[in-house]
C-alpha positions as a printed Julia matrix, in Angstrom:
422×3 Matrix{Float64}:
 134.27   90.37   89.36
 131.61   90.69   86.67
 127.9    89.99   86.87
 125.57   90.06   83.87
 121.83   89.62   84.46
 119.78   89.1    81.31
 116.08   88.23   81.17
 114.89   85.56   78.71
 111.88   83.14   78.64
 111.05   80.99   81.71
 109.84   77.45   81.77
 109.96   75.62   85.1
 108.44   75.56   88.56
 109.74   77.59   91.49
 113.08   76.58   92.91
 112.75   75.97   96.67
 115.69   77.15   98.73
 116.72   74.73  101.44
 117.07   76.48  104.79
 120.6    76.82  106.14
 121.88   77.64  109.58
 122.08   81.39  110.11
 124.51   81.34  113.03
 127.58   82.16  110.93
 127.59   85.93  110.56
 131.35   86.33  111.02
 133.15   87.74  108.01
 136.56   86.4   107.05
 138.62   89.52  106.28
 141.25   87.36  104.58
 138.86   86.66  101.7
 139.2    89.05   98.82
 136.45   91.59   98.11
 135.6    92.32   94.52
 133.66   94.34   91.99
 130.4    93.06   90.51
 128.96   94.36   87.27
 125.17   93.82   86.96
 123.01   94.42   83.92
 119.32   93.63   83.37
 118.42   93.09   79.73
 114.94   93.23   78.18
 113.18   94.14   81.42
 109.51   94.91   80.73
 108.4    98.4    81.7
 105.71   98.74   84.4
 102.16   98.88   83.09
  98.61   98.15   84.21
  96.04   96.12   82.51
  89.97   90.72   86.82
  89.4    89.5    83.46
  92.6    89.22   81.56
  94.2    87.91   78.41
  95.03   84.21   78.66
  98.71   83.67   79.3
 100.72   82.66   76.24
 104.37   81.91   75.61
 104.83   85.54   74.51
 103.53   87.08   77.74
 105.96   88.61   80.18
 105.62   89.21   83.89
 107.2    92.55   84.7
 109.98   93.2    87.19
 109.11   96.44   88.99
 111.12   96.44   92.19
 112.98   94.07   94.43
 116.21   93.09   96.11
 119.55   91.62   95.01
 121.06   89.65   97.9
 124.54   88.14   98.18
 124.89   85.46  100.87
 127.17   82.89  102.48
 126.76   79.09  102.73
 125.17   79.47  106.18
 122.57   82.04  105.09
 124.32   85.21  106.32
 123.58   88.24  104.11
 126.82   89.99  103.14
 125.49   92.55  100.65
 122.02   93.66   99.61
 120.69   96.18   97.11
 117.16   97.45   96.76
 115.93   97.74   93.15
 113.7   100.81   92.63
 112.07  102.44   89.6
 111.85  106.03   90.9
 115.13  108.04   90.76
 113.93  110.06   93.76
 114.3   106.93   95.89
 117.98  106.46   95.14
 120.09  107.42   98.18
 123.81  107.55   98.89
 124.01  104.54  101.21
 125.11  102.15   98.48
 122.05  100.01   99.24
 119.73  101.2    96.46
 120.07  100.71   92.72
 117.88  102.16   89.98
 116.21   99.69   87.65
 117.24  101.75   84.63
 120.88  101.58   85.79
 120.66   97.8    85.77
 119.37   97.91   82.2
 122.48   99.75   81.06
 124.79   98.09   83.59
 126.11   99.03   87.03
 129.26   98.06   88.89
 128.99   97.16   92.57
 132.1    97.55   94.7
 133.33   95.48   97.63
 131.43   92.19   97.35
 132.93   90.06  100.19
 134.98   87.05   99.19
 132.98   84.57  101.29
 129.84   85.16   99.22
 128.78   81.9    97.58
 125.24   82.57   96.36
 123.11   85.29   94.82
 119.35   85.71   94.91
 116.72   88.09   93.63
 113.31   88.66   95.22
 111.12   90.94   93.14
 107.68   92.54   93.1
 107.04   92.44   96.84
 105.44   95.23   98.84
 106.97   97.07  101.79
 104.42   95.37  104.04
 105.83   92.02  102.93
 109.54   92.78  102.82
 110.6    96.23  103.98
 113.91   97.67  102.73
 114.46   99.37  106.1
 114.76   95.93  107.69
 117.77   95.32  105.45
 119.24   98.79  105.83
 119.07   98.93  109.64
 120.32   95.38  110.14
 117.04   93.87  111.39
 117.36   91.25  108.65
 120.8    89.62  108.69
 120.03   86.11  107.48
 118.39   84.84  104.32
 116.36   82.45  106.48
 114.69   85.54  107.92
 113.77   86.58  104.39
 112.27   83.16  103.64
 110.16   83.42  106.8
 108.4    86.56  105.51
 104.89   86.15  104.08
 103.48   87.38  100.79
  99.77   88.14  100.37
  97.53   86.66   97.69
  95.81   90.05   97.31
  99.07   91.54   96.07
  99.37   88.93   93.35
  96.1    90.24   91.95
  96.49   93.96   92.64
  97.49   94.97   89.09
  95.78   92.13   87.25
  98.76   89.85   87.6
 100.96   91.6    85.04
 103.43   91.4    87.87
 103.56   88.89   90.69
 106.12   88.16   93.4
 109.23   86.53   91.87
 112.14   84.67   93.42
 115.18   82.52   92.77
 118.51   81.77   94.43
 121.47   79.82   93.07
 124.96   78.94   94.21
 127.88   80.67   92.49
 130.14   78.39   90.48
 133.7    78.88   89.3
 137.01   80.02   90.78
 136.94   81.77   94.16
 139.33   84.41   95.6
 139.05   86.93   92.83
 138.44   84.56   89.95
 135.38   84.45   87.75
 132.27   83.02   89.36
 128.85   82.62   87.8
 125.31   81.48   88.44
 122.11   81.11   86.44
 118.95   82.4    88.1
 115.42   81.83   86.86
 112.94   84.22   88.41
 109.71   82.34   88.96
 106.29   83.39   90.29
 105.55   82.67   93.92
 101.95   81.88   93.03
 100.01   79.86   90.46
  97.14   80.97   88.22
  93.76   79.42   87.35
  92.18   80.42   84.01
  88.59   79.77   82.91
  87.83   80.69   79.27
  84.09   79.91   79.16
  81.2    77.88   80.57
  78.79   75.79   78.48
  75.57   73.88   79.26
  75.3    70.11   79.46
  72.64   68.19   77.49
  70.14   68.36   80.38
  70.25   72.18   80.65
  67.6    74.11   78.69
  68.09   77.6    80.12
  70.44   79.02   82.75
  72.23   82.19   83.82
  75.74   82.29   85.28
  75.76   85.01   87.95
  79.19   84.63   89.52
  82.38   82.57   89.57
  84.21   82.33   92.89
  87.52   80.88   94.03
  86.06   79.73   97.34
  88.83   78.05   99.29
  92.45   79.2    99.18
  95.45   80.33  101.2
  95.44   84.08  101.77
  99.21   84.21  102.34
 102.34   82.13  101.94
 105.88   82.15  103.28
 108.48   83.18  100.72
 110.0    79.71  101.27
 106.83   78.32   99.59
 104.93   76.82  102.49
 101.59   77.83  103.97
 100.07   77.57  107.42
  96.73   75.85  107.82
  95.39   78.88  109.7
  95.88   80.96  106.54
  93.36   78.92  104.52
  90.13   80.9   104.06
  86.68   80.15  102.63
  83.06   81.3   102.89
  80.83   79.62  105.46
  80.04   76.29  103.79
  77.42   75.46  106.45
  75.47   78.69  106.11
  71.69   78.42  105.76
  71.93   81.33  103.3
  74.69   80.59  100.76
  74.22   83.87   98.92
  74.67   85.88  102.13
  77.75   83.81  102.99
  79.29   84.57   99.59
  78.53   88.28   99.81
  79.97   88.49  103.33
  83.16   86.59  102.48
  83.91   88.4    99.21
  83.6    91.8   100.83
  87.16   91.05  101.96
  88.28   88.95   98.95
  86.59   90.65   96.03
  89.53   89.85   93.72
  88.59   86.14   93.99
  85.12   86.74   92.55
  84.13   87.45   88.94
  80.77   88.86   87.9
  81.75   90.39   84.54
  79.95   87.71   82.57
  78.1    87.81   79.25
  75.85   85.32   77.45
  76.74   84.33   73.89
  74.62   82.24   71.52
  76.74   79.69   69.69
  76.46   76.33   68.0
  77.54   73.25   69.94
  78.21   69.87   68.34
  76.56   66.98   70.19
  77.67   63.39   69.6
  80.34   62.04   67.3
  80.69   60.78   63.75
  77.67   60.46   61.5
  75.28   60.77   64.46
  76.66   64.14   65.5
  74.2    67.03   65.54
  74.51   70.74   66.08
  72.33   72.78   68.4
  72.3    76.38   69.52
  73.21   76.91   73.17
  74.01   79.77   75.5
  77.66   79.88   76.52
  79.09   82.32   79.05
  82.28   84.33   78.56
  84.04   87.29   80.19
  82.44   90.56   79.07
  85.52   91.6    77.1
  86.25   89.5    74.03
  89.26   87.21   74.12
  89.66   87.39   77.92
  89.6    84.67   80.56
  88.48   84.67   84.18
  91.81   84.55   86.0
  92.57   83.8    89.65
  95.91   83.78   91.48
  96.46   81.16   94.17
  99.31   79.58   96.09
 100.0    76.3    94.35
 100.2    73.84   97.2
  98.9    70.36   96.5
  96.21   69.16   98.92
  94.62   65.71   99.05
  90.85   65.98   98.84
  90.24   62.97  101.09
  92.57   64.21  103.83
  90.55   66.24  106.32
  93.72   67.73  107.79
  94.39   69.59  104.55
  92.5    72.12  102.51
  92.6    72.24   98.74
  91.51   74.68   96.07
  87.73   75.21   95.81
  85.68   76.75   93.01
  81.99   77.76   93.03
  79.75   78.92   90.16
  76.42   80.55   91.04
  73.6    79.75   88.57
  70.01   81.0    88.3
  67.17   81.02   85.74
  67.36   77.26   85.39
  65.1    75.21   83.18
  66.28   71.63   82.95
  65.35   68.17   81.79
  64.66   65.68   84.58
  63.73   61.99   84.51
  60.53   61.26   86.45
  59.66   58.09   88.37
  58.36   56.49   85.17
  61.58   57.09   83.29
  60.13   59.9    81.22
  62.2    62.98   80.37
  60.31   66.05   81.56
  61.08   69.75   81.67
  61.36   71.5    85.02
  61.42   75.2    85.87
  63.7    75.09   88.9
  62.52   78.37   90.41
  58.87   77.41   90.2
  59.68   73.97   91.6
  61.36   75.62   94.59
  58.45   77.99   95.17
  56.01   75.09   95.03
  58.11   73.41   97.71
  58.06   76.42  100.07
  61.56   77.69   99.33
  61.77   81.45  100.12
  61.47   83.58   97.0
  64.96   85.12   97.4
  66.52   81.64   97.32
  64.24   79.98   94.78
  65.93   78.78   91.61
  69.47   79.48   92.81
  71.96   76.62   92.45
  75.72   76.27   92.88
  78.22   74.25   90.89
  80.84   73.15   93.43
  84.3    72.02   92.32
  86.69   70.49   94.84
  89.15   68.68   92.58
  91.17   69.19   89.42
  92.53   66.51   87.08
  94.42   66.52   83.78
  92.63   63.58   82.14
  89.25   64.45   80.6
  86.37   62.11   81.52
  88.62   59.9    83.64
  86.67   59.62   86.9
  89.44   57.52   88.45
  92.2    60.05   87.8
  94.11   61.28   90.83
  93.89   65.0    91.54
  96.77   66.95   90.11
  99.5    68.5    92.2
  99.53   72.29   92.1
 102.84   74.09   91.79
 103.61   77.79   91.86
 104.91   79.18   88.6
 102.32   77.3    86.51
  99.1    78.28   84.75
  96.15   75.87   85.08
  93.7    76.31   82.22
  90.25   74.81   82.74
  88.97   72.63   79.89
  85.37   71.61   79.07
  83.63   73.54   81.88
  80.07   72.17   81.65
  76.99   72.91   83.78
  74.88   69.77   84.35
  72.06   68.89   86.75
  74.23   66.18   88.33
  76.72   68.83   89.46
  74.34   71.42   90.94
  73.38   71.92   94.57
  71.4    74.44   96.61
  74.35   74.56   99.03
  77.96   75.65   98.68
  80.49   72.88   99.16
  78.3    70.13  100.67
  80.37   67.5   102.48
  79.56   64.72  100.01
  80.64   66.66   96.94
  83.13   65.04   94.58
  83.12   67.06   91.36
  86.3    67.64   89.38
  87.34   69.86   86.49
  89.88   69.04   83.81
  92.79   71.44   83.42
  95.78   71.72   81.14
  99.06   72.84   82.7
 101.81   75.04   81.31
 104.66   77.07   82.77
 104.01   80.72   83.54
 106.2    82.58   81.07
 108.47   85.28   82.42
 112.09   86.09   81.74
 115.22   84.32   82.92
 117.97   86.03   84.84
 121.6    85.2    84.14
 124.06   86.79   86.57
 127.76   86.21   86.07
 130.13   87.22   88.84
C-alpha cells in the first residue's frame, strides 16, 4: 500500500469525529497486512515568534510533533506512530518516526487489513497525550484519544505559530491489498480573536487604554471538541475591587491579558459626504508596528441570554478619561472622570478607572438586532470598529445588565492540508 501526505492551504472548520463503539479490539488475521508509504511535503520548520502579526492567507501553522493513527470502524487502534523532530528520540520499537523522514518519505510495514481510517493529531504536549500511553497499551481505542483534554495555555505558549491540530477520515478504495486513499485536512483545535486597534467615540476627549483582557473562556477542551461547564473560567465579576480581581485572575492566565499598548495620534474622519470632517484623535495599537492583539480560545458557541451557558467575554481597562456629558438642561459639558469620582468620595486608587465590557460578537456592523455569531474552532475572528464610548463604560467588570457587542469578520485559519494515500 502507498500513502502520500502533502500539506497545502486549509480553508474549513474542524471536522468532528463521531464516537464509535470501542468494544471491537479483535484482529481478523485473515485480512491482508500491507506496506504504507508516507511523505509530508512543505512542512514548516519549527520557529518562535502576545502581540503577533495578523493572520493572512499566506501564514502557516507549523507541524512540530504528533501521532499518525490507523483505526478500525469500531474505534480500535491497530497501528500508531509518534512523529518527533529530534533524532535522539527515535527508538527501535517501530512506533516512532522522524519528521524529516516523513518529508522525504518513509515506508511503514504491516498495516493490518481491517484498518479503515487514518488520523493525525499534532502539536499536543505529553501532558495532554502521552506517547507512553500508546506504546504500553494504555490507549487502545480512538475514543480514549478523543476523551483527552488540551489546554488553552498550550495554544498560546509559542505565540500561536503552532496550535493543536487534528483530522480523521475514512479510507476509500479497494480493500484486501488494493489501493485505498483518504484526504485529511489538519485543522486547529482552537479559534483566535484578533484586535488591530482601539479608537475613541465622539464623546471621548482624552483616555488611556491600560489593558485588554479575554475575561471569560474555557481553559481546556476535549479533543472531540466539547467543553465542560466546570472548565469555564473568569475573574470575579462581583468583586468590589475590579482591578484587584483582574490582577489576581491573570496571575494564572497572563497569556489572556495584553498590556503592550501604545498611543498614536492620527486623523479620524467624522460624518459622511460633504458634511464629513477630520479631527485628530488618539488611537491605541500594539507596541510593535503592524501587530494585532491576539487571543486563542475554544470556539464553542454560547447563547448570551442562556444562564446555563458561558460565552466569550472581553474587557478593556481605561483611565485618564475626559468626556463630553449631557447635563439635565441638555447642554454638552466636559467632565474629568477622575475628579468627578474624587468629588463623589470614590477612593483615589479607583478614581477615574472604567471598564469596557463586551459579552457578544456579531458580524453585521451597527445592527443592534443581529444575533450573536457562532464560534467555531479553526477560524480567526477579527474585530472591526472597536470604539470607546461613554455609553459602553462601567466602573464594574461584567455587570449583569451589560449588553455590548463587537463586530467581527470571520475567515478560516490558514494551515496546510494533508493528503494521505494508502
